[in-house]
Amino acid sequence: MHYVSTRGGAAPRSFTDILLAGLAPDGGLYVPQVMPRFSAAELAHLRTLTYPQLAFEIVSRFAPEWDREDLRGCIERAYRASVFGEAAITPVRTLEPGLHLLRLSNGPTLAFKDVAMQLLGELFESLLKARGEGLNILGATSGDTGSAAEYAMRGKQGVQVFMLSPHGRMSPFQAAQMYSLQDPNIHNIAIRGVFDDCQDIVKAIGADAAFKAQHQIGTVNSINWARVAAQAVYYFSGWFATTTSNDQAVSFVVPSGNFGNVYAGWIAHQMGMPVRRFIVATNENDVLDEFFRTGRYRVRASAEVSQTSSPSMDISKSSNFERYIYDLVGADAGRLSALWSELDRSGQFDIAGTDLWQAVVRSRFVSVRTDHAGRLACIRAARDRYGVVIDPHTANAMAGAWRLREPGEPMLVLETALPAKFAETIEEALGEAPPRPAGFEHLEAAPQRVTVLDADADGVRRYIAAHTEPVATGMASVGAVQTAAARRQSAQFLVAKPGASQ
Ligand SMILES: *Cc1c(COP(=O)(O)O)cnc(C)c1O
């Protein structure tokens, strides 16, 4: 099992090589050279498994070199009932016959990003320990990603998180969620500015190769393959929970932004899960809806991105979309690169009327777009029809399900966050505050730990430097310890036990 770049210009690498990497050196995204596929007998076996067992069967296919017992341990620690509220991890709630909510938001930060991030935390800790290395994760967040990363990495050996957020611009709930963490390896940095200022600082530091190497700076963005693999698991579990035999195909409706979530469903499909349709749900930032309706993929300028009441879907382009197109061009990296050169040059490409558009149609992807008024109406109607309160992201998908569902079509709507995170919109829709899960009642009253800095990359650099040990000094700390002994241990760790690879 090796990973290659969608642009064709990078040497094949292993899962452990790409786990801590971002983009491939040629600017592409890493994808498996050959997609693993389950046989009918294997699928029958998967149907009988618990969530952690199922996760092991899927993730181990993508990481055959990882020691199997170590991987099993990582997965069992990540997917505990005590962390996700129940043993099913991503339980299904049936709303009416054939229409189900796949509940992905019962992790520590009440959004679906926890599902992948909790596993990533375990994998990072294990790999860094084996290699005797450290990692300092630098990120910018306006909400869900940053908090999911912090809750996954808190207390993890060898990892520190430096998370930039716009000072005073997150909801009180989201700010409290992040800033109340007291773990010494978590650094909340509130920037006097807006989210774009935070992102610009991360980019500036990311472009500073010397600083990055010296301080072992990494990221955890949605293009990380381990996140995709971890998300494929709940598509299988949702399919198993709503069908009785493996020849029954279901449809998935997925609130989409960076295309990471729905792309994981596409991977589950490649691995053998039958699918009737994937319905990509967008908000007013409708890059993806435009593509699936017309064949034109047109990225937006930052100024064109509107701030909506489903903020985690407010994107200008969809990073994982490149992987999907790579699959549709039959892994032809030359053709993929030509499309992305066109995109870089003119901000768009158009495949209407081509064989590639036929491939899109055959892939069974369709889309819907919902606006603010549509979300509010949907939140009200879901409460009235089913007695459930859904969050504004999930509402984009629920509205799509009602609009597109065909008679007899079994459909799973993916719930990507709990309404408690978005109280303002819920109050606007329902005239009352959303329910709060147990344990979150007094969140805003907890003591907070945050450093406020100006929107200035140098100030952030100085903060990071003051809280990390530069690699060159070789000092023992969370920063970095690289010894020959650790390297040897790493080499042993990465050799799978006999019979373990597949
Ligand atoms: C991140 C996020 C999304 C979008 O998911 P993608 O994988 O980027 O498509 C949707 N809803 C919520 C609540 C999110 O946090």
XYZ file of C-alpha atoms and ligand atoms in Angstrom:
517
model
C 0.000 0.000 0.000
C 1.640 3.204 -1.181
C 0.374 6.748 -1.586
C 1.005 8.854 -4.666
C 0.220 12.453 -5.514
C -2.868 13.348 -7.560
C -0.497 15.459 -9.715
C 1.843 12.530 -10.353
C 5.047 14.293 -9.325
C 5.907 12.740 -5.957
C 7.619 9.490 -4.987
C 5.284 6.815 -3.548
C 5.193 6.939 0.254
C 3.755 4.839 3.064
C 0.851 5.706 5.381
C 3.232 6.513 8.214
C 5.263 8.781 5.894
C 2.219 10.828 4.927
C 0.524 10.836 8.348
C 2.365 13.967 9.448
C 2.717 15.457 5.949
C 0.373 17.953 4.304
C 0.278 18.416 0.549
C 2.581 16.342 -1.650
C 5.709 18.267 -2.752
C 4.210 18.780 -6.241
C 1.174 20.538 -4.731
C -1.136 17.534 -5.146
C -2.917 15.419 -2.539
C -1.809 11.960 -1.502
C -4.101 9.100 -2.539
C -3.703 5.308 -2.277
C -2.112 3.831 -5.391
C -4.594 0.965 -5.236
C -7.885 1.252 -3.377
C -8.480 -1.678 -1.006
C -11.740 -3.508 -1.712
C -13.711 -5.870 0.537
C -15.009 -9.162 -0.848
C -18.632 -10.208 -0.296
C -17.505 -12.558 2.477
C -15.512 -9.798 4.150
C -18.476 -7.412 3.979
C -20.669 -10.064 5.622
C -18.119 -10.282 8.421
C -17.862 -6.493 8.802
C -21.616 -6.324 9.387
C -21.191 -8.271 12.645
C -18.511 -6.026 14.172
C -18.523 -3.350 16.854
C -17.527 0.189 15.845
C -13.876 -0.118 16.994
C -13.557 -3.538 15.333
C -14.987 -2.147 12.101
C -12.646 0.853 12.313
C -9.706 -1.493 12.707
C -10.642 -3.527 9.626
C -10.959 -0.388 7.521
C -8.065 1.725 8.805
C -5.613 -1.206 8.846
C -6.183 -1.649 5.094
C -4.774 1.822 4.601
C -1.881 1.347 7.039
C -0.689 -2.245 6.548
C 2.792 -1.468 7.902
C 1.464 -0.234 11.254
C 1.906 -2.761 14.052
C -1.526 -4.371 14.329
C -1.724 -4.492 18.110
C -0.579 -0.897 18.387
C -3.181 0.201 15.837
C -5.884 -1.744 17.641
C -4.896 0.027 20.870
C -5.076 3.458 19.194
C -8.538 2.700 17.805
C -9.877 1.314 21.072
C -8.686 4.386 22.978
C -10.162 6.739 20.362
C -13.610 5.124 20.129
C -14.795 4.612 23.703
C -18.371 4.933 24.897
C -17.102 7.281 27.617
C -15.846 9.717 24.933
C -18.720 9.438 22.430
C -21.589 8.860 24.825
C -22.458 5.363 23.641
C -20.774 2.247 22.296
C -22.271 2.697 18.834
C -20.068 5.866 18.529
C -22.102 7.099 15.518
C -25.643 5.849 16.259
C -28.569 6.092 13.862
C -31.897 7.686 14.758
C -34.802 6.817 12.486
C -36.989 9.870 11.828
C -39.611 8.218 9.640
C -39.579 4.932 7.714
C -36.550 5.020 5.400
C -35.223 8.388 6.609
C -32.497 8.351 9.224
C -30.162 10.715 11.032
C -26.576 9.414 11.211
C -25.437 11.047 14.423
C -21.768 11.961 14.152
C -21.694 14.706 16.751
C -21.556 13.091 20.158
C -17.803 13.484 20.628
C -16.146 15.959 22.995
C -16.703 19.072 20.820
C -20.174 18.124 19.543
C -19.213 18.092 15.838
C -18.388 15.291 13.412
C -14.731 16.342 13.137
C -14.163 14.623 16.497
C -14.629 11.214 14.876
C -11.503 11.530 12.734
C -9.571 13.820 15.038
C -9.814 11.562 18.093
C -8.127 8.783 16.139
C -5.561 11.189 14.694
C -4.544 12.184 18.242
C -3.839 8.564 19.140
C -1.980 7.860 15.880
C 0.174 10.989 16.205
C 1.157 10.163 19.773
C 2.050 6.595 18.898
C 4.085 7.477 15.811
C 5.930 10.373 17.459
C 6.801 8.209 20.448
C 8.189 5.520 18.171
C 10.223 8.040 16.217
C 11.361 9.990 19.253
C 10.096 13.172 17.663
C 7.851 16.034 18.617
C 5.253 17.969 16.681
C 3.902 21.461 17.143
C 0.566 21.808 15.417
C -0.187 25.319 14.196
C -3.673 26.117 12.998
C -6.279 28.814 12.529
C -9.897 28.226 13.406
C -13.238 29.943 13.426
C -14.751 27.101 15.397
C -15.135 23.373 14.784
C -11.745 22.270 13.445
C -9.662 23.989 16.068
C -11.633 22.727 19.002
C -11.751 19.165 17.623
C -7.957 19.270 17.200
C -7.420 20.596 20.705
C -9.638 17.969 22.334
C -7.919 15.226 20.328
C -4.383 16.379 21.171
C -4.820 17.478 24.795
C -2.398 15.678 27.070
C -0.815 13.781 24.152
C 2.894 13.170 24.569
C 5.122 14.814 21.981
C 2.386 17.094 20.641
C 1.631 20.748 21.291
C -1.166 22.733 19.678
C -0.945 26.453 18.841
C -4.423 27.447 17.710
C -5.176 30.941 16.455
C -8.732 32.221 16.688
C -10.243 35.647 16.015
C -10.475 37.515 19.346
C -14.098 38.036 20.398
C -15.558 36.705 17.147
C -16.514 33.137 17.972
C -19.760 32.225 19.684
C -19.414 32.283 23.505
C -19.962 28.505 23.498
C -17.220 27.851 20.945
C -14.767 30.205 22.649
C -15.443 28.640 26.044
C -15.028 25.167 24.601
C -11.495 25.932 23.460
C -10.331 28.431 26.028
C -11.429 26.380 29.035
C -8.867 23.674 28.270
C -6.175 23.800 30.942
C -3.759 21.271 29.420
C -0.243 22.728 29.224
C 0.264 21.370 25.673
C -2.696 23.384 24.343
C -2.054 27.044 23.483
C -5.044 29.209 22.646
C -3.952 32.369 20.880
C -6.705 34.919 20.274
C -5.676 37.276 17.488
C -6.881 40.893 17.442
C -8.428 40.566 13.990
C -10.690 38.365 11.898
C -10.361 34.732 10.849
C -8.510 35.687 7.631
C -5.838 37.425 9.725
C -5.356 34.187 11.666
C -5.094 32.207 8.459
C -2.610 34.690 6.957
C -0.352 34.282 9.979
C -0.473 30.488 9.673
C 0.386 30.809 5.973
C 3.254 33.218 6.652
C 4.782 30.883 9.220
C 4.083 27.888 6.968
C 6.130 29.557 4.226
C 9.077 30.036 6.610
C 10.818 26.696 6.018
C 13.650 27.344 8.465
C 11.336 28.244 11.358
C 9.060 25.328 10.507
C 11.900 22.818 10.585
C 13.488 24.270 13.703
C 10.217 24.213 15.624
C 8.717 21.090 14.030
C 5.582 22.854 12.867
C 2.821 20.704 11.392
C -0.899 20.986 10.661
C -4.020 18.847 10.900
C -6.121 19.904 7.952
C -8.930 18.091 6.205
C -6.672 16.722 3.434
C -4.992 14.352 5.908
C -5.595 10.836 4.555
C -6.005 9.324 8.027
C -8.988 11.622 8.558
C -10.586 10.401 5.340
C -9.985 6.760 6.309
C -11.435 7.290 9.791
C -14.545 8.926 8.303
C -15.153 6.052 5.867
C -15.936 3.915 8.934
C -19.203 5.647 9.839
C -20.539 5.300 6.305
C -20.201 1.534 6.703
C -21.663 1.579 10.211
C -24.596 3.759 9.074
C -25.248 1.469 6.111
C -25.149 -1.646 8.303
C -27.455 -0.064 10.893
C -30.174 0.726 8.338
C -30.102 -2.381 6.126
C -30.400 -6.099 6.697
C -28.371 -7.423 3.798
C -25.377 -6.294 1.787
C -27.226 -5.910 -1.505
C -29.319 -3.009 -0.159
C -28.058 0.372 -1.310
C -28.798 3.568 0.612
C -28.348 7.282 -0.138
C -26.348 9.732 1.953
C -27.050 13.454 2.315
C -23.928 15.268 3.483
C -23.457 18.896 4.636
C -20.353 19.814 2.654
C -17.601 22.391 2.668
C -14.129 21.044 2.006
C -15.609 17.818 0.585
C -13.766 15.736 3.215
C -16.842 14.146 4.728
C -18.642 13.142 1.532
C -15.357 12.086 -0.082
C -14.950 9.556 2.750
C -18.341 8.148 1.705
C -17.073 7.857 -1.848
C -14.084 5.890 -0.495
C -16.420 3.576 1.432
C -18.236 3.047 -1.861
C -14.946 2.267 -3.655
C -14.233 -0.263 -0.903
C -17.438 -2.153 -1.611
C -20.380 -0.353 0.038
C -23.286 -0.067 -2.423
C -24.690 3.448 -2.735
C -27.784 4.736 -4.438
C -26.841 8.428 -4.376
C -24.581 10.908 -2.653
C -26.356 14.209 -2.132
C -23.899 17.036 -1.540
C -25.620 19.734 0.525
C -24.224 23.261 0.444
C -25.259 26.612 1.876
C -25.052 29.959 0.038
C -21.359 29.250 -0.599
C -22.311 26.931 -3.408
C -19.080 26.087 -5.260
C -19.976 22.404 -5.123
C -23.648 22.831 -5.952
C -22.685 24.831 -9.026
C -20.337 22.052 -10.127
C -22.793 19.201 -9.674
C -25.543 21.130 -11.477
C -23.513 22.513 -14.367
C -20.092 20.860 -14.661
C -18.371 24.159 -13.956
C -16.002 24.256 -10.965
C -15.368 27.873 -10.088
C -13.476 28.720 -6.902
C -14.459 31.930 -5.144
C -12.330 34.855 -4.028
C -12.214 35.318 -0.233
C -14.312 38.479 -0.592
C -16.995 36.438 -2.385
C -17.432 34.016 0.529
C -20.485 34.968 2.562
C -20.705 34.516 6.300
C -23.657 32.255 6.877
C -25.473 30.654 9.779
C -23.726 27.368 8.861
C -20.203 28.813 9.173
C -18.255 25.550 8.911
C -19.449 25.237 5.315
C -18.372 28.762 4.311
C -15.593 27.886 1.896
C -14.096 29.395 -1.248
C -12.877 26.071 -2.656
C -13.126 22.426 -1.641
C -9.727 20.949 -0.924
C -10.635 17.246 -1.112
C -12.528 17.703 -4.371
C -9.255 17.151 -6.271
C -9.135 13.555 -5.026
C -12.627 12.818 -6.325
C -11.810 14.223 -9.767
C -8.583 12.190 -9.739
C -10.682 9.047 -9.306
C -13.048 10.084 -12.088
C -10.218 10.654 -14.587
C -9.085 7.110 -13.856
C -5.988 8.166 -11.860
C -4.661 10.022 -14.913
C -2.381 12.500 -13.106
C -1.588 14.322 -16.363
C -5.227 15.067 -17.044
C -5.832 16.032 -13.414
C -2.839 18.390 -13.442
C -4.096 20.031 -16.640
C -7.455 20.770 -14.982
C -5.796 22.228 -11.892
C -3.404 24.345 -13.993
C -6.472 25.743 -15.699
C -7.987 26.374 -12.262
C -4.837 28.196 -11.100
C -4.774 30.246 -14.288
C -8.415 31.218 -14.626
C -10.062 30.313 -11.326
C -12.303 27.699 -12.947
C -12.687 24.732 -15.258
C -15.733 23.481 -17.067
C -16.300 19.821 -17.966
C -19.897 20.106 -19.212
C -20.519 17.830 -22.195
C -17.286 15.850 -21.790
C -16.661 12.187 -20.923
C -15.630 13.436 -17.484
C -19.109 14.870 -16.926
C -20.514 11.450 -17.836
C -18.266 9.999 -15.128
C -19.667 12.505 -12.620
C -23.208 11.435 -13.501
C -22.248 7.756 -13.222
C -20.679 8.422 -9.786
C -24.211 9.175 -8.520
C -23.376 12.541 -6.985
C -26.065 15.217 -6.993
C -26.358 18.409 -4.974
C -28.673 20.842 -3.231
C -28.245 24.371 -1.913
C -30.103 25.868 1.043
C -30.119 29.468 2.287
C -30.639 31.002 5.719
C -34.447 31.146 5.491
C -34.491 27.546 4.246
C -32.389 26.424 7.201
C -34.629 28.181 9.728
C -37.746 26.635 8.162
C -36.088 23.227 8.161
C -35.049 23.473 11.821
C -38.668 24.323 12.720
C -40.148 21.585 10.544
C -37.752 18.922 11.883
C -38.764 19.829 15.427
C -42.465 19.730 14.527
C -42.322 16.500 12.485
C -39.805 14.467 14.453
C -39.301 16.203 17.792
C -35.572 16.645 17.128
C -33.602 19.871 17.155
C -30.995 19.877 14.393
C -28.119 22.290 13.947
C -27.904 24.732 10.994
C -25.306 22.595 9.120
C -27.402 19.465 9.395
C -30.401 21.567 8.322
C -28.797 22.129 4.895
C -28.793 18.356 4.453
C -32.226 17.716 5.936
C -33.773 20.302 3.634
C -32.040 18.566 0.721
C -33.327 15.160 1.783
C -36.921 16.382 1.851
C -36.533 18.014 -1.548
C -34.834 15.160 -3.408
C -35.940 11.937 -1.738
C -37.643 9.534 -4.135
C -40.354 7.063 -3.062
C -38.749 4.037 -1.426
C -35.273 5.590 -1.342
C -33.561 4.792 1.984
C -31.714 7.908 3.055
C -29.237 8.815 5.777
C -28.828 12.469 6.680
C -25.452 13.106 8.267
C -25.672 15.172 11.449
C -22.417 17.142 11.528
C -22.914 19.180 14.709
C -25.239 19.489 17.694
C -27.498 22.563 17.923
C -26.016 23.587 21.300
C -23.028 25.012 19.402
C -25.195 27.427 17.406
C -27.631 28.808 19.957
C -28.237 32.123 18.191
C -29.595 30.526 15.010
C -31.637 27.979 16.938
C -33.222 30.776 18.947
C -34.009 32.608 15.742
C -35.680 29.481 14.347
C -37.465 28.148 17.409
C -37.705 31.080 19.804
C -35.904 29.095 22.456
C -32.396 27.955 23.313
C -31.205 24.573 22.019
C -30.876 21.682 24.460
C -27.442 21.279 26.030
C -25.914 17.844 26.446
C -25.012 16.779 29.966
C -21.698 18.158 31.117
C -21.969 21.356 29.065
C -24.411 23.228 31.333
C -21.835 25.570 32.868
C -19.249 25.641 30.081
C -19.006 29.423 29.843
C -18.424 29.737 33.603
C -15.249 27.612 33.572
C -11.922 29.445 33.917
C -10.381 30.272 30.534
C -6.779 30.116 29.352
C -5.992 32.240 26.321
C -3.253 34.602 25.180
C -4.324 37.640 23.175
C -1.841 38.781 20.506
C -1.824 41.348 17.699
C -2.399 40.172 14.123
C 1.317 39.942 13.477
C 3.213 36.826 12.387
C 6.379 37.845 14.243
C 4.571 38.055 17.547
C 3.157 34.563 17.003
C 6.616 33.287 16.001
C 8.033 34.682 19.248
C 5.265 33.035 21.262
C 5.897 29.661 19.614
C 9.664 29.997 20.062
C 9.178 30.753 23.756
C 7.068 27.612 24.205
C 9.050 25.073 22.188
C 12.577 23.728 22.237
C 14.289 24.246 18.878
C 15.382 20.937 17.346
C 18.976 22.019 16.893
C 19.613 22.281 20.648
C 18.481 18.686 21.128
C 17.003 19.519 24.498
C 14.530 17.103 25.978
C 11.047 18.565 26.082
C 7.755 18.312 24.332
C 9.544 19.895 21.376
C 11.924 17.266 20.172
C 14.272 14.481 21.105
C 15.952 12.831 18.182
C 18.452 10.190 19.116
C 19.913 7.252 17.263
C 18.198 4.939 19.744
C 14.832 6.503 19.014
C 15.419 6.160 15.289
C 16.162 2.451 15.707
C 13.083 1.984 17.823
C 11.123 3.754 15.106
C 12.472 1.408 12.461
C 11.388 -1.612 14.507
C 7.991 -0.184 15.166
C 7.301 0.375 11.508
C 8.002 -3.224 10.553
C 4.740 -5.077 10.829
C 4.633 -8.451 12.501
C 4.785 -11.499 10.198
C 1.516 -12.091 8.445
C 0.219 -8.678 9.379
C 0.351 -6.990 6.010
C -2.341 -7.320 3.413
C -16.387 20.863 8.790
C -17.859 20.851 8.854
C -18.656 20.631 7.710
C -18.060 20.459 6.331
O -17.383 19.232 6.200
P -16.370 18.987 4.991
O -15.691 17.727 5.309
O -15.428 20.164 5.007
O -17.150 18.925 3.740
C -20.029 20.572 7.867
N -20.615 20.749 9.070
C -19.890 20.966 10.194
C -20.602 21.169 11.476
C -18.490 21.023 10.135
O -17.782 21.256 11.255
